[in-house]
Short mmCIF file of C-alpha atoms in Angstrom, two decimals:
data_model
loop_
_atom_site.label_atom_id
_atom_site.label_comp_id
_atom_site.label_asym_id
_atom_site.label_seq_id
_atom_site.Cartn_x
_atom_site.Cartn_y
_atom_site.Cartn_z
CA MET A 1 -83.40 -47.76 -139.22
CA THR A 2 -84.84 -50.67 -137.47
CA LYS A 3 -81.50 -52.07 -136.62
CA LYS A 4 -80.49 -48.75 -135.11
CA ILE A 5 -83.67 -48.51 -132.94
CA ILE A 6 -83.08 -52.05 -131.66
CA ALA A 7 -79.31 -51.25 -130.82
CA SER A 8 -80.26 -48.10 -129.10
CA LEU A 9 -82.78 -50.05 -126.86
CA MET A 10 -80.28 -52.53 -126.13
CA CYS A 11 -77.53 -50.02 -125.20
CA GLY A 12 -79.80 -48.56 -122.75
CA MET A 13 -80.22 -51.91 -121.11
CA TYR A 14 -76.46 -52.54 -121.12
CA ILE A 15 -75.60 -49.37 -119.25
CA SER A 16 -78.55 -50.14 -116.92
CA ILE A 17 -76.92 -53.40 -116.09
CA GLY A 18 -73.68 -51.63 -115.26
CA ALA A 19 -75.62 -49.03 -113.25
CA THR A 20 -77.32 -51.92 -111.27
CA ALA A 21 -73.93 -53.19 -110.24
CA TYR A 22 -73.01 -49.61 -109.21
CA VAL A 23 -76.14 -49.40 -107.02
CA ALA A 24 -75.65 -52.85 -105.49
CA LEU A 25 -72.03 -52.24 -104.61
CA GLY A 26 -72.74 -49.02 -102.95
CA HIS A 27 -71.10 -46.79 -105.72
CA GLY A 28 -67.49 -47.26 -104.51
CA VAL A 29 -64.42 -48.32 -106.55
CA ALA A 30 -65.67 -51.88 -107.15
CA GLY A 31 -68.96 -50.32 -108.38
CA ALA A 32 -67.19 -47.99 -110.71
CA ILE A 33 -65.12 -50.84 -112.21
CA PHE A 34 -68.23 -53.06 -112.76
CA PHE A 35 -70.18 -50.15 -114.16
CA ALA A 36 -67.81 -50.40 -117.16
CA ALA A 37 -69.25 -53.69 -117.90
CA GLY A 38 -72.10 -51.84 -119.60
CA ILE A 39 -69.68 -49.86 -121.79
CA LEU A 40 -67.94 -53.01 -122.70
CA MET A 41 -71.20 -54.64 -123.70
CA VAL A 42 -71.82 -51.66 -125.80
CA SER A 43 -68.49 -51.89 -127.51
CA SER A 44 -68.92 -55.73 -128.04
CA TYR A 45 -72.65 -55.94 -129.24
CA HIS A 46 -74.41 -52.70 -130.19
CA ASN A 47 -72.82 -49.27 -130.89
CA MET A 48 -75.95 -46.94 -130.53
CA LEU A 49 -75.03 -45.45 -127.08
CA VAL A 50 -75.77 -41.88 -127.41
CA THR A 51 -72.46 -40.75 -125.67
CA ARG A 52 -70.48 -42.92 -128.03
CA VAL A 53 -72.32 -41.47 -130.95
CA PHE A 54 -71.56 -37.98 -129.68
CA ALA A 55 -67.76 -38.88 -129.51
CA LEU A 56 -67.49 -40.67 -132.77
CA TYR A 57 -69.88 -38.50 -134.83
CA PRO A 58 -66.86 -36.45 -136.20
CA PHE A 59 -65.71 -39.59 -137.80
CA LYS A 60 -69.13 -40.21 -139.26
CA GLU A 61 -67.95 -41.19 -142.71
CA GLU A 62 -65.98 -44.01 -141.11
CA HIS A 63 -68.89 -45.14 -138.68
CA GLY A 64 -71.77 -44.37 -140.82
CA PHE A 65 -73.50 -42.10 -138.37
CA LYS A 66 -76.07 -39.53 -139.39
CA ILE A 67 -77.44 -36.59 -137.41
CA SER A 68 -80.61 -38.45 -136.85
CA ASP A 69 -78.68 -41.23 -135.02
CA ILE A 70 -78.22 -38.76 -132.18
CA LEU A 71 -81.93 -38.45 -131.64
CA ILE A 72 -82.58 -42.14 -132.24
CA ALA A 73 -79.91 -43.01 -129.60
CA LEU A 74 -81.00 -40.43 -127.13
CA ILE A 75 -84.60 -41.54 -127.22
CA GLY A 76 -83.96 -45.28 -127.65
CA ASN A 77 -81.43 -45.48 -124.70
CA GLY A 78 -84.01 -43.85 -122.43
CA ILE A 79 -86.62 -46.40 -123.51
CA GLY A 80 -84.29 -49.19 -122.90
CA CYS A 81 -83.46 -47.87 -119.45
CA VAL A 82 -87.26 -47.44 -118.50
CA ILE A 83 -87.99 -51.06 -119.78
CA TYR A 84 -84.91 -52.59 -117.78
CA ALA A 85 -85.80 -50.55 -114.77
CA GLY A 86 -89.50 -51.62 -114.92
CA ALA A 87 -88.51 -55.20 -115.11
CA LEU A 88 -85.99 -54.93 -112.22
CA SER A 89 -88.53 -53.20 -110.06
CA LEU A 90 -90.69 -56.58 -110.10
CA THR A 91 -87.67 -58.63 -108.77
CA ARG A 92 -86.23 -59.09 -105.13
CA TYR A 93 -83.80 -56.31 -106.11
CA GLY A 94 -85.74 -53.80 -104.01
CA SER A 95 -84.13 -54.49 -100.56
CA ALA A 96 -83.85 -51.55 -98.10
CA GLU A 97 -80.16 -51.51 -98.50
CA LYS A 98 -80.18 -51.24 -102.32
CA ILE A 99 -83.05 -48.49 -102.25
CA GLU A 100 -81.00 -46.57 -99.77
CA ASN A 101 -78.05 -46.59 -102.13
CA LEU A 102 -80.35 -45.61 -105.12
CA GLU A 103 -81.77 -42.76 -102.93
CA ARG A 104 -78.36 -41.36 -102.22
CA ILE A 105 -77.40 -41.40 -105.90
CA VAL A 106 -80.66 -39.62 -106.89
CA ASN A 107 -80.62 -37.07 -104.06
CA ALA A 108 -77.09 -36.08 -104.87
CA ARG A 109 -78.55 -35.03 -108.33
CA LEU A 110 -81.65 -33.29 -106.82
CA SER A 111 -79.60 -31.31 -104.44
CA ASP A 112 -77.13 -30.14 -107.10
CA THR A 113 -77.22 -27.07 -109.14
CA TYR A 114 -77.82 -26.98 -112.82
CA ILE A 115 -74.37 -25.32 -113.53
CA SER A 116 -72.65 -27.92 -111.50
CA MET A 117 -74.32 -30.78 -113.26
CA PHE A 118 -73.67 -29.17 -116.55
CA ILE A 119 -69.93 -28.90 -115.97
CA LEU A 120 -69.66 -32.40 -114.69
CA ALA A 121 -71.57 -33.66 -117.61
CA ILE A 122 -69.16 -31.92 -120.01
CA ILE A 123 -66.26 -33.56 -118.12
CA CYS A 124 -68.11 -36.91 -118.14
CA GLY A 125 -68.56 -36.67 -121.93
CA PHE A 126 -64.86 -35.98 -122.37
CA LEU A 127 -63.94 -39.05 -120.41
CA VAL A 128 -66.40 -41.24 -122.24
CA ALA A 129 -65.06 -39.92 -125.59
CA CYS A 130 -61.49 -40.77 -124.38
CA ALA A 131 -62.71 -44.27 -123.76
CA CYS A 132 -64.34 -44.59 -127.12
CA LEU A 133 -61.31 -43.12 -128.86
CA THR A 134 -58.82 -45.64 -127.42
CA VAL A 135 -59.76 -47.97 -130.25
CA LYS A 136 -58.34 -45.47 -132.70
CA SER A 137 -55.30 -44.84 -130.69
CA PHE A 138 -54.58 -48.57 -130.25
CA PRO A 139 -56.12 -50.26 -133.46
CA ASP A 140 -53.81 -53.32 -133.04
CA ASN A 141 -53.71 -53.63 -129.26
CA LYS A 142 -56.99 -54.75 -127.84
CA VAL A 143 -55.51 -55.25 -124.33
CA ALA A 144 -54.31 -51.64 -124.21
CA SER A 145 -57.54 -50.29 -125.52
CA LEU A 146 -59.74 -52.33 -123.26
CA GLY A 147 -57.66 -51.51 -120.27
CA LEU A 148 -57.73 -47.72 -120.88
CA SER A 149 -61.44 -47.81 -121.56
CA ILE A 150 -62.07 -49.40 -118.23
CA ILE A 151 -59.79 -46.76 -116.51
CA PHE A 152 -61.61 -43.86 -118.26
CA ILE A 153 -65.10 -45.32 -117.46
CA ALA A 154 -64.22 -45.97 -113.79
CA THR A 155 -62.85 -42.51 -113.40
CA PHE A 156 -65.87 -40.77 -114.63
CA VAL A 157 -68.11 -43.02 -112.52
CA LEU A 158 -66.13 -42.14 -109.38
CA THR A 159 -65.57 -38.56 -110.02
CA VAL A 160 -68.15 -37.02 -112.42
CA PRO A 161 -70.95 -39.51 -112.87
CA GLU A 162 -73.29 -37.29 -114.87
CA HIS A 163 -73.81 -39.62 -117.72
CA ILE A 164 -77.15 -39.19 -119.47
CA VAL A 165 -77.99 -42.85 -119.96
CA ALA A 166 -76.82 -43.83 -116.45
CA ASP A 167 -79.22 -41.07 -115.18
CA TYR A 168 -81.98 -42.41 -117.28
CA PHE A 169 -81.62 -45.64 -115.39
CA PHE A 170 -81.28 -44.09 -111.84
CA PHE A 171 -84.31 -41.81 -112.42
CA SER A 172 -86.38 -44.65 -113.94
CA TYR A 173 -85.64 -47.10 -111.24
CA TYR A 174 -86.18 -44.52 -108.60
CA SER A 175 -89.58 -43.62 -110.20
CA PHE A 176 -90.65 -47.21 -110.13
CA MET A 177 -89.53 -47.86 -106.58
CA VAL A 178 -89.94 -44.49 -104.79
CA GLY A 179 -91.79 -42.06 -107.00
CA PHE A 180 -91.44 -39.88 -110.19
CA GLU A 181 -90.16 -36.30 -109.70
CA LEU A 182 -90.69 -33.56 -112.28
CA ARG A 183 -87.19 -32.28 -111.49
CA PHE A 184 -85.76 -35.35 -113.29
CA LEU A 185 -86.74 -33.73 -116.60
CA PRO A 186 -84.61 -30.54 -116.62
CA ILE A 187 -81.70 -32.45 -115.10
CA LEU A 188 -81.76 -34.98 -117.91
CA ALA A 189 -81.85 -31.99 -120.45
CA VAL A 190 -78.80 -30.35 -118.77
CA VAL A 191 -76.95 -33.52 -118.56
CA ALA A 192 -77.65 -34.40 -122.14
CA VAL A 193 -76.34 -31.10 -123.55
CA GLY A 194 -73.33 -31.27 -121.30
CA ASN A 195 -72.41 -34.77 -122.57
CA LEU A 196 -72.84 -33.69 -126.08
CA ILE A 197 -70.46 -30.70 -125.71
CA GLY A 198 -67.93 -32.81 -123.92
CA GLY A 199 -68.22 -35.76 -126.01
CA MET A 200 -68.49 -34.26 -129.55
CA GLY A 201 -66.03 -31.43 -128.68
CA THR A 202 -63.46 -34.02 -127.72
CA GLY A 203 -64.31 -36.05 -130.87
CA TYR A 204 -63.89 -33.13 -133.20
CA LEU A 205 -60.52 -32.12 -131.52
CA ASP A 206 -59.27 -35.72 -132.11
CA TYR A 207 -60.57 -35.71 -135.55
CA ILE A 208 -58.60 -32.54 -136.44
CA ARG A 209 -55.50 -33.82 -134.58
CA ARG A 210 -55.59 -36.98 -136.70
CA LYS A 211 -56.05 -35.09 -140.06
CA ASP A 212 -53.02 -32.98 -139.18
CA LEU A 213 -50.94 -35.97 -138.63
CA LYS A 214 -51.56 -37.25 -142.01
#
């Protein structure tokens, strides 16, 4: 349990690092590619990223996941993002340009509708699941698995960036630098449910497909 809590905290920080690059680079193609660094750190060091748990939960016997792990990851990732964002707010990383980039990211979410964010979150969950499942598709080819993972992650960041952990970071950092908005809470809830549906749904479809192939 303690290891899983620590891993979930660290995963929140890893995604925050990727999201920091996204903010710094002005959320363009370069930012999307470097955002993938956070996902790659998750894959390399700790596995308790909640969207990864969503995707691989159907393979729980293989990965040792329990239903409680979803809650641990969901809460732990959020706390990790808050810790990282709080520390970052004490640095020089608060220039007017970077705050302007952050405000554009946050305002895009605040001005959106719940149904729009929900649909985007489902698609995001699907793409993250595809990235996580590349390891199963190419178990003996790490280059192919890594390359496809980066493509899938960059695609969701550029097109449907409603990722619950990334939003944890954006809203946490915005709260430290600009101010907290109560509207963040229902948005996070909507995005979390959308990611769960897209990620776990994709995982189960792949699980069924693999069983049929045996």
